[in-house]
Coordinates of C-alpha atoms and ligand atoms in Angstrom, one line a residue:
M13 CA 117.1 107.0 88.9
T14 CA 117.4 106.6 92.7
S15 CA 117.5 102.9 92.8
P16 CA 120.8 100.8 92.9
S17 CA 121.8 98.8 89.9
R18 CA 120.7 95.1 89.8
Q19 CA 124.3 93.8 90.1
M20 CA 124.9 95.1 93.5
R21 CA 125.0 92.7 96.5
S22 CA 125.0 93.7 100.1
A23 CA 128.0 92.7 102.4
L24 CA 125.7 92.1 105.3
L25 CA 126.8 89.2 107.6
H26 CA 124.8 88.9 110.8
L27 CA 123.4 90.9 113.7
E28 CA 125.4 91.5 116.7
C29 CA 124.2 92.9 120.2
T30 CA 125.8 96.3 121.2
H31 CA 125.5 95.3 124.9
C32 CA 126.3 91.5 125.3
G33 CA 127.8 90.7 121.8
A34 CA 125.5 87.9 121.2
Q35 CA 125.0 87.2 117.4
A36 CA 121.6 86.7 115.5
D37 CA 120.8 85.6 112.1
A38 CA 120.3 88.5 109.9
D39 CA 118.0 86.6 107.5
L40 CA 115.4 86.3 110.1
P41 CA 113.3 89.2 111.3
H42 CA 114.7 90.2 114.6
G43 CA 113.7 93.1 116.9
V44 CA 116.0 93.5 120.0
C45 CA 118.7 91.1 121.4
P46 CA 117.2 87.7 121.9
R47 CA 119.5 87.3 124.9
C48 CA 119.4 90.6 126.8
G49 CA 116.9 92.9 125.1
K50 CA 119.3 95.8 123.9
V51 CA 120.0 97.1 120.5
L52 CA 121.2 94.9 117.7
F53 CA 123.4 96.2 115.0
A54 CA 123.9 94.8 111.4
R55 CA 127.6 93.7 110.8
Y56 CA 129.1 93.6 107.4
D57 CA 131.9 91.7 105.6
L58 CA 134.4 94.7 105.6
D59 CA 136.9 92.9 103.3
R60 CA 134.3 92.3 100.8
L61 CA 133.0 95.8 101.1
R62 CA 136.4 97.1 100.6
A63 CA 136.8 95.3 97.3
A64 CA 133.2 95.9 96.1
L65 CA 132.9 99.3 96.9
P66 CA 136.0 101.4 96.5
R67 CA 135.4 105.1 97.4
D68 CA 135.8 106.2 93.9
A69 CA 133.0 103.7 92.6
L70 CA 130.6 106.2 94.2
R71 CA 130.9 108.5 91.3
G72 CA 128.0 108.1 88.8
R73 CA 125.9 106.2 91.4
P74 CA 122.3 107.0 92.2
P75 CA 121.8 110.3 93.9
S76 CA 120.1 108.7 96.9
L77 CA 121.2 106.8 100.0
W78 CA 121.2 103.6 97.8
R79 CA 124.5 104.8 96.3
Y80 CA 126.1 103.0 99.5
F81 CA 124.1 99.8 98.7
E82 CA 126.8 97.2 99.5
A83 CA 127.0 98.8 103.0
L84 CA 123.4 98.6 103.5
P85 CA 121.4 95.6 104.7
V86 CA 119.1 94.9 101.8
R87 CA 120.3 91.8 100.2
H88 CA 118.8 92.3 96.6
P89 CA 118.3 95.6 94.7
D90 CA 114.8 94.4 93.6
N91 CA 113.6 94.6 97.2
V92 CA 114.4 98.3 97.5
V93 CA 111.4 100.5 98.3
T94 CA 112.6 104.0 97.4
L95 CA 111.0 107.6 97.2
G96 CA 114.4 109.3 96.4
E97 CA 115.6 109.5 100.0
G98 CA 119.1 110.8 101.0
L99 CA 121.8 112.9 99.4
T100 CA 120.5 116.1 100.8
P101 CA 122.4 119.4 100.5
L102 CA 125.1 120.5 102.8
L103 CA 124.8 124.2 102.8
P104 CA 127.3 126.8 104.0
L105 CA 126.2 129.3 106.6
P106 CA 129.0 132.0 106.4
D107 CA 127.2 134.4 108.5
L108 CA 126.9 132.2 111.5
A109 CA 130.6 131.2 111.0
R110 CA 131.4 135.0 111.3
E111 CA 129.1 135.4 114.3
F112 CA 130.4 132.6 116.2
G113 CA 134.0 133.0 115.2
V114 CA 134.5 129.6 113.8
R115 CA 136.2 128.3 110.4
S116 CA 132.7 127.1 108.9
V117 CA 129.2 126.3 109.7
H118 CA 127.3 124.0 107.4
V119 CA 123.7 122.7 107.8
K120 CA 122.9 119.3 106.4
D121 CA 119.3 120.1 105.3
E122 CA 117.2 116.9 105.8
G123 CA 114.1 118.8 105.3
L124 CA 114.3 117.8 101.5
N125 CA 113.8 114.1 102.2
P126 CA 110.5 112.5 101.1
T127 CA 108.0 113.0 103.9
G128 CA 110.0 116.2 104.8
T129 CA 112.1 114.9 107.5
F130 CA 115.2 112.4 107.9
K131 CA 112.9 109.6 109.3
A132 CA 112.7 108.6 105.4
R133 CA 116.3 107.3 105.6
G134 CA 115.4 104.9 108.3
M135 CA 112.1 103.8 107.2
A136 CA 113.2 103.2 103.5
V137 CA 115.9 100.9 104.6
A138 CA 113.7 99.2 107.4
V139 CA 110.7 98.9 105.2
S140 CA 112.8 97.5 102.3
R141 CA 114.5 94.9 104.6
A142 CA 111.3 93.8 106.2
R143 CA 109.6 93.3 102.8
E144 CA 112.7 91.3 101.9
L145 CA 112.3 89.1 104.9
G146 CA 108.7 88.4 104.0
V147 CA 107.1 90.6 106.7
R148 CA 103.5 91.6 105.8
A149 CA 102.4 94.1 108.6
L150 CA 104.4 96.8 110.3
V151 CA 103.6 98.6 113.5
A152 CA 105.4 101.5 115.2
P153 CA 104.8 104.2 117.9
S154 CA 106.0 107.5 116.8
A155 CA 106.1 111.1 118.0
G156 CA 105.0 111.9 114.4
N157 CA 107.4 112.0 111.8
A158 CA 108.6 108.3 111.9
G159 CA 104.9 107.3 111.7
A160 CA 104.4 109.6 108.6
A161 CA 107.6 108.0 107.0
L162 CA 106.6 104.5 107.8
A163 CA 103.3 105.1 106.3
A164 CA 104.7 106.4 103.0
Y165 CA 107.2 103.7 102.6
G166 CA 104.6 101.1 103.7
A167 CA 102.2 102.4 101.1
R168 CA 104.8 102.4 98.4
A169 CA 105.6 98.8 99.2
G170 CA 102.0 97.7 99.6
L171 CA 102.3 96.5 103.2
D172 CA 99.8 96.6 106.1
V173 CA 100.9 99.5 108.3
H174 CA 99.7 100.6 111.9
V175 CA 101.1 103.8 113.3
I176 CA 100.4 104.9 117.0
L177 CA 100.8 108.5 117.9
P178 CA 100.2 110.7 120.9
E179 CA 96.9 112.5 120.8
D180 CA 98.7 115.9 120.7
T181 CA 101.0 115.1 117.7
P182 CA 101.1 118.2 115.2
P183 CA 97.8 117.8 113.5
G184 CA 99.4 118.2 110.1
I185 CA 101.6 115.2 110.6
V186 CA 98.6 113.2 111.8
A187 CA 96.8 114.1 108.6
E188 CA 99.8 113.3 106.4
T189 CA 100.0 109.9 108.0
R190 CA 96.4 109.0 107.5
A191 CA 96.5 110.3 103.9
Y192 CA 98.8 107.4 103.0
G193 CA 95.8 105.2 103.9
V194 CA 97.4 103.4 106.9
H195 CA 95.8 102.6 110.2
V196 CA 96.5 105.4 112.7
Q197 CA 95.7 105.2 116.4
L198 CA 96.1 108.1 118.8
V199 CA 96.8 107.5 122.5
R200 CA 96.8 109.7 125.5
G201 CA 100.3 110.1 126.7
L202 CA 103.7 110.1 125.0
I203 CA 105.8 108.1 122.6
D204 CA 106.7 105.5 125.2
D205 CA 102.8 104.9 126.1
A206 CA 102.5 104.5 122.2
G207 CA 105.3 102.0 122.4
R208 CA 103.6 100.0 124.9
L209 CA 100.5 99.7 122.8
A210 CA 102.6 98.9 119.7
R211 CA 104.5 96.0 121.5
Q212 CA 101.0 94.6 122.7
L213 CA 99.5 94.7 119.3
Q214 CA 102.6 93.0 117.9
A215 CA 102.3 90.3 120.5
E216 CA 98.6 89.8 119.8
H217 CA 98.8 89.6 115.9
D218 CA 100.7 87.0 114.1
G219 CA 103.0 88.2 111.5
W220 CA 103.2 92.0 112.7
F221 CA 106.6 93.3 113.0
E222 CA 107.5 96.4 115.2
V223 CA 109.8 99.1 113.7
A224 CA 110.1 101.4 116.8
T225 CA 113.4 103.3 117.1
L226 CA 116.2 101.0 117.6
R227 CA 114.0 98.0 118.4
E228 CA 114.8 96.7 115.0
P229 CA 118.3 96.7 113.4
Y230 CA 117.9 98.5 110.1
R231 CA 116.3 102.0 110.7
V232 CA 119.8 102.8 112.1
E233 CA 121.3 101.5 109.0
G234 CA 119.4 104.1 106.9
K235 CA 120.3 106.8 109.3
K236 CA 123.9 105.9 109.3
T237 CA 124.0 107.2 105.7
L238 CA 124.0 110.7 107.1
G239 CA 127.6 109.8 108.1
Y240 CA 128.5 108.4 104.6
E241 CA 127.1 111.5 103.0
L242 CA 128.7 114.0 105.2
A243 CA 132.2 112.5 104.5
E244 CA 131.5 112.4 100.8
Q245 CA 130.3 115.8 100.7
L246 CA 133.3 117.1 102.7
D247 CA 135.6 115.3 100.2
W248 CA 136.5 112.5 102.9
S249 CA 137.1 114.7 105.6
L250 CA 134.7 115.1 108.6
P251 CA 133.8 118.3 110.5
D252 CA 135.2 118.9 114.1
V253 CA 131.8 119.4 115.7
I254 CA 128.4 117.7 114.7
V255 CA 125.4 119.2 116.5
Y256 CA 122.5 116.9 116.5
P257 CA 118.9 117.3 118.0
T258 CA 118.5 114.2 119.9
G259 CA 115.3 112.2 120.7
G260 CA 115.7 108.4 120.3
G261 CA 119.4 109.0 119.0
T262 CA 119.1 106.9 115.9
G263 CA 121.1 109.5 113.8
L264 CA 123.9 110.2 116.2
I265 CA 124.3 106.5 116.9
G266 CA 124.2 105.8 113.1
M267 CA 126.7 108.3 112.2
W268 CA 129.2 107.0 114.8
K269 CA 128.7 103.5 113.2
A270 CA 129.2 105.0 109.8
F271 CA 132.6 106.6 110.9
E272 CA 133.7 103.3 112.4
E273 CA 132.8 101.4 109.3
M274 CA 134.4 104.1 106.9
E275 CA 137.7 104.0 109.0
A276 CA 137.7 100.1 108.6
L277 CA 137.3 100.5 104.8
G278 CA 140.2 102.9 104.8
W279 CA 138.1 105.6 103.4
M280 CA 138.7 108.1 106.3
H281 CA 141.5 109.0 108.6
G282 CA 142.1 111.5 111.3
E283 CA 140.1 112.5 114.1
R284 CA 136.2 112.0 114.5
P285 CA 134.0 114.8 115.1
R286 CA 133.0 115.8 118.6
M287 CA 129.3 114.9 118.8
V288 CA 126.9 117.2 120.6
V289 CA 123.5 116.1 121.7
V290 CA 120.9 119.0 121.8
Q291 CA 117.7 118.4 123.5
A292 CA 114.9 120.7 124.7
D293 CA 114.9 121.8 128.3
G294 CA 111.3 120.4 128.7
C295 CA 112.6 117.0 127.8
A296 CA 116.5 116.5 128.4
P297 CA 117.0 112.9 129.8
M298 CA 120.4 112.5 127.8
V299 CA 121.7 115.9 129.0
R300 CA 120.9 115.1 132.7
A301 CA 122.3 111.7 132.5
F302 CA 125.5 113.1 130.7
R303 CA 126.1 115.6 133.4
E304 CA 125.5 113.2 136.1
G305 CA 128.1 111.0 134.8
R306 CA 125.6 108.0 134.1
T307 CA 125.9 105.3 131.4
G308 CA 122.0 105.2 131.1
A309 CA 119.3 107.7 131.4
E310 CA 116.2 107.8 133.7
R311 CA 112.8 108.5 132.2
W312 CA 112.0 112.2 132.1
A313 CA 108.8 113.0 133.8
D314 CA 106.3 115.4 132.3
A315 CA 108.2 115.8 129.0
S316 CA 107.0 118.9 127.2
T317 CA 108.5 120.9 124.1
I318 CA 107.4 122.4 120.9
A319 CA 110.0 120.2 119.2
A320 CA 107.8 117.0 118.8
G321 CA 110.8 114.8 117.7
L322 CA 112.6 115.7 120.9
R323 CA 109.7 114.7 123.2
V324 CA 111.2 111.3 123.9
P325 CA 111.3 110.8 127.6
A326 CA 113.1 107.5 127.6
A327 CA 115.3 105.9 124.8
I328 CA 116.4 102.3 124.4
G329 CA 119.6 103.4 123.0
D330 CA 120.5 105.7 126.1
Y331 CA 123.7 103.9 126.6
L332 CA 124.8 104.2 123.0
I333 CA 124.1 107.9 122.9
L334 CA 125.9 108.5 126.1
R335 CA 128.9 106.3 125.1
T336 CA 129.1 108.1 121.6
V337 CA 129.0 111.6 123.2
R338 CA 131.9 110.6 125.7
E339 CA 134.1 108.7 123.2
S340 CA 133.8 111.8 120.9
G341 CA 134.8 114.3 123.5
G342 CA 131.4 116.0 122.8
T343 CA 128.8 117.2 125.2
A344 CA 125.1 117.5 125.8
L345 CA 122.9 120.5 126.4
A346 CA 119.3 121.6 126.5
V347 CA 117.8 124.8 125.0
S348 CA 114.5 126.3 125.7
D349 CA 111.5 126.4 123.3
A350 CA 111.9 130.3 123.2
E351 CA 115.4 129.7 122.1
I352 CA 114.2 127.2 119.5
L353 CA 111.5 129.4 118.0
A354 CA 114.0 132.4 117.6
A355 CA 116.5 130.0 115.8
M356 CA 113.6 128.9 113.4
L357 CA 113.6 132.5 112.2
R358 CA 117.4 132.9 112.3
F359 CA 117.6 129.9 109.9
A360 CA 114.9 131.3 107.9
A361 CA 116.8 134.5 107.5
S362 CA 119.3 132.4 105.6
G363 CA 116.7 130.8 103.3
I364 CA 116.4 127.6 105.5
F365 CA 112.8 126.8 106.7
A366 CA 113.8 124.6 109.4
S367 CA 111.8 122.2 111.9
P368 CA 111.9 123.1 115.6
E369 CA 114.2 120.2 116.2
G370 CA 116.7 121.3 113.6
A371 CA 116.5 125.0 114.8
A372 CA 117.6 123.6 118.3
T373 CA 121.0 123.0 116.9
L374 CA 121.4 126.5 115.9
A375 CA 120.1 127.7 119.3
A376 CA 123.0 125.6 120.8
L377 CA 125.6 127.5 119.1
P378 CA 125.9 130.3 121.7
H379 CA 126.0 127.8 124.7
L380 CA 128.6 125.9 122.8
R381 CA 130.8 129.0 122.3
D382 CA 130.3 129.9 125.9
A383 CA 131.4 126.5 126.9
G384 CA 134.5 126.7 124.8
V385 CA 133.6 123.9 122.5
L386 CA 134.0 126.1 119.5
G387 CA 137.3 127.6 118.3
P388 CA 138.5 129.7 115.4
R389 CA 139.4 126.5 113.4
S390 CA 136.3 124.6 114.2
R391 CA 134.1 123.4 111.3
V392 CA 130.7 122.9 112.5
V393 CA 127.7 120.9 111.1
L394 CA 124.3 121.4 112.1
F395 CA 121.5 119.0 111.3
N396 CA 118.1 120.4 110.1
T397 CA 116.3 117.1 110.6
G398 CA 113.0 118.3 109.1
S399 CA 111.3 120.9 107.2
G400 CA 109.4 123.8 108.9
L401 CA 106.5 123.0 106.3
K402 CA 105.5 120.2 108.9
Y403 CA 105.2 122.6 111.8
P404 CA 102.8 125.6 110.9
E405 CA 101.8 125.9 114.5
A406 CA 105.5 126.4 115.6
V407 CA 106.2 128.8 112.8
G408 CA 103.1 130.8 113.9
A409 CA 104.5 130.8 117.6
A410 CA 108.0 131.9 116.3
L411 CA 106.4 134.9 114.7
D412 CA 104.2 135.9 117.6
L413 CA 107.1 135.7 119.8
A414 CA 109.3 137.9 117.5
R415 CA 106.4 140.4 117.2
A416 CA 106.0 140.5 121.0
A417 CA 109.8 141.0 121.4
R418 CA 109.7 143.9 119.0
A419 CA 106.8 145.6 120.7
G420 CA 108.4 145.0 124.1
G421 CA 111.7 146.6 122.9
R422 CA 109.7 149.6 121.8
A423 CA 107.8 149.9 125.0
R424 CA 110.9 149.8 127.0
R425 CA 112.5 152.7 125.0
P426 CA 112.2 156.0 126.8
P427 CA 109.7 158.4 124.9
A428 CA 111.4 160.9 122.6
Ligands
PLP21 C1 112.7 112.0 115.2 C2 113.2 113.4 115.0 C3 114.4 113.8 115.6 C4 115.1 112.9 116.7 O1 115.8 112.0 115.9 P1 116.6 110.7 116.6 O2 117.5 110.1 115.7 O3 115.4 109.7 117.0 O4 117.2 111.3 117.9 C5 115.0 115.0 115.3 N1 114.2 115.9 114.4 C6 113.1 115.5 113.9 C7 112.5 116.3 112.9 C8 112.5 114.2 114.1 O5 111.4 113.7 113.4
ZN22 ZN1 122.3 91.4 124.0

């Protein structure tokens, strides 16, 4: 069973703006902050949570993210829409630890989620909560995987779903999304162009609710379970360095929120990890803003990368991503598509069939070593956010590149 037991109750209190501090009623559907338009967070009654959910109570709970039910926003277990998301494996990579001279490297393999990516976490919670609040129709722009996850959970819940994708979204992901029987619309441009259309459609249709990244408060609640799981799987300690492939930043922001909640609950002590943002060098707005010391990021022109989930030229949560990286003593760096493709095969050599986005975290390791971020005592966690199965084109490109490199290597060798 992956559903929570019927006796459990959420400790959700209200919504609170991460920018201006305004509060909003959590039991009405809200998008962004009604006062300033920035990101809303769900806030919980931590005293109640401490009493209702002692750490040890997790033993014997369902092997899904719903094991943290009281710390999630769905009021009643009957409203949970689940496909078994979460509690993915945290796998050691001793070869990489040796190669980079660190204490340990683990990969959290999110490719094992329903729909093959960690987008399932956010959508499971957002769709459950939307249904609980009486929403009947959902609309979202997506670079691909969020749309597929929304389609799957929307289908499961019996809701009307509309997904808007860039026309060059990887074709397998478009086909998957259509297969769930939802409305799919392709647009010329990128995810922010799709976002403009989504907002227009929401405004035109009574009762439609938009679930774009960080434009409603509950997807990040699903993603924060990455942080809860990491702590639980590491026996209530945290790694020194977390390397996260960053598009809209929901997972990074969510984990940071989870660490704060777990500290308030007395579940965790000690230092938080350094959070490392990895982007593709063809779309690296957060890296540029971090280097320039800015608190927000400018839109990246002509965004292009094989890692579709990282092709996010502008993010509403930019200020939260940058704040998290700085507070954590982390850093932000970009890797090339060629480095990403090589890293996919390096992951595969350890049995892990990674998405290009996940492979970007492995590709970041040499840069982090050179920058002095890694030390002999560092425990490092990489996030493989999706399965390579969703990207046959990228896998083909990776194999072609490796073949060309081998042929080139032979050609350069002097004849015997
Ligand atoms: C969406 C996505 C990302 C980026 O996630 P954010 O939390 O929005 O930064 C990374 N990898 C994959 C596979 C994705 O689908
Ligand atoms: Zn506000």
